Amino acid sequence: MSHDGPPGFATAVLLGDAFGMASVLFAEVLYRGFRTLITTV
């Protein structure tokens, strides 16, 4: 495992990627729930 840049950079990238995916999924769930709520009301 090669370390390019500051230490922990790869870890930060991996964590950021996972966080990005999680936030996208969370936004998708919120959006669908919000639309369902609006169409119900």
XYZ file of C-alpha atoms in Angstrom:
41
model
C 0.000 0.000 0.000
C 1.679 3.183 -1.180
C 1.158 6.417 0.698
C 0.952 9.407 -1.612
C 0.477 12.775 0.031
C -0.121 13.316 3.747
C -0.469 10.307 6.084
C -3.999 9.017 6.368
C -4.915 10.565 3.022
C -6.074 7.240 1.562
C -8.118 6.566 4.694
C -9.710 9.998 4.452
C -10.577 9.392 0.795
C -12.111 6.001 1.591
C -14.091 7.457 4.494
C -15.202 10.397 2.369
C -16.319 8.043 -0.399
C -18.325 5.904 2.024
C -19.811 9.019 3.612
C -20.727 10.385 0.191
C -22.497 7.162 -0.778
C -24.317 7.055 2.567
C -25.455 10.679 2.242
C -26.688 10.038 -1.310
C -28.697 7.020 -0.140
C -30.030 9.014 2.813
C -31.077 11.874 0.523
C -32.789 9.366 -1.793
C -34.769 7.890 1.110
C -35.711 11.350 2.396
C -36.758 12.454 -1.087
C -38.948 9.382 -1.655
C -40.529 9.699 1.778
C -41.179 13.385 1.181
C -42.832 12.705 -2.194
C -44.967 9.951 -0.682
C -46.024 12.320 2.082
C -46.954 15.041 -0.439
C -48.916 12.686 -2.708
C -50.721 11.257 0.324
C -51.687 14.735 1.517
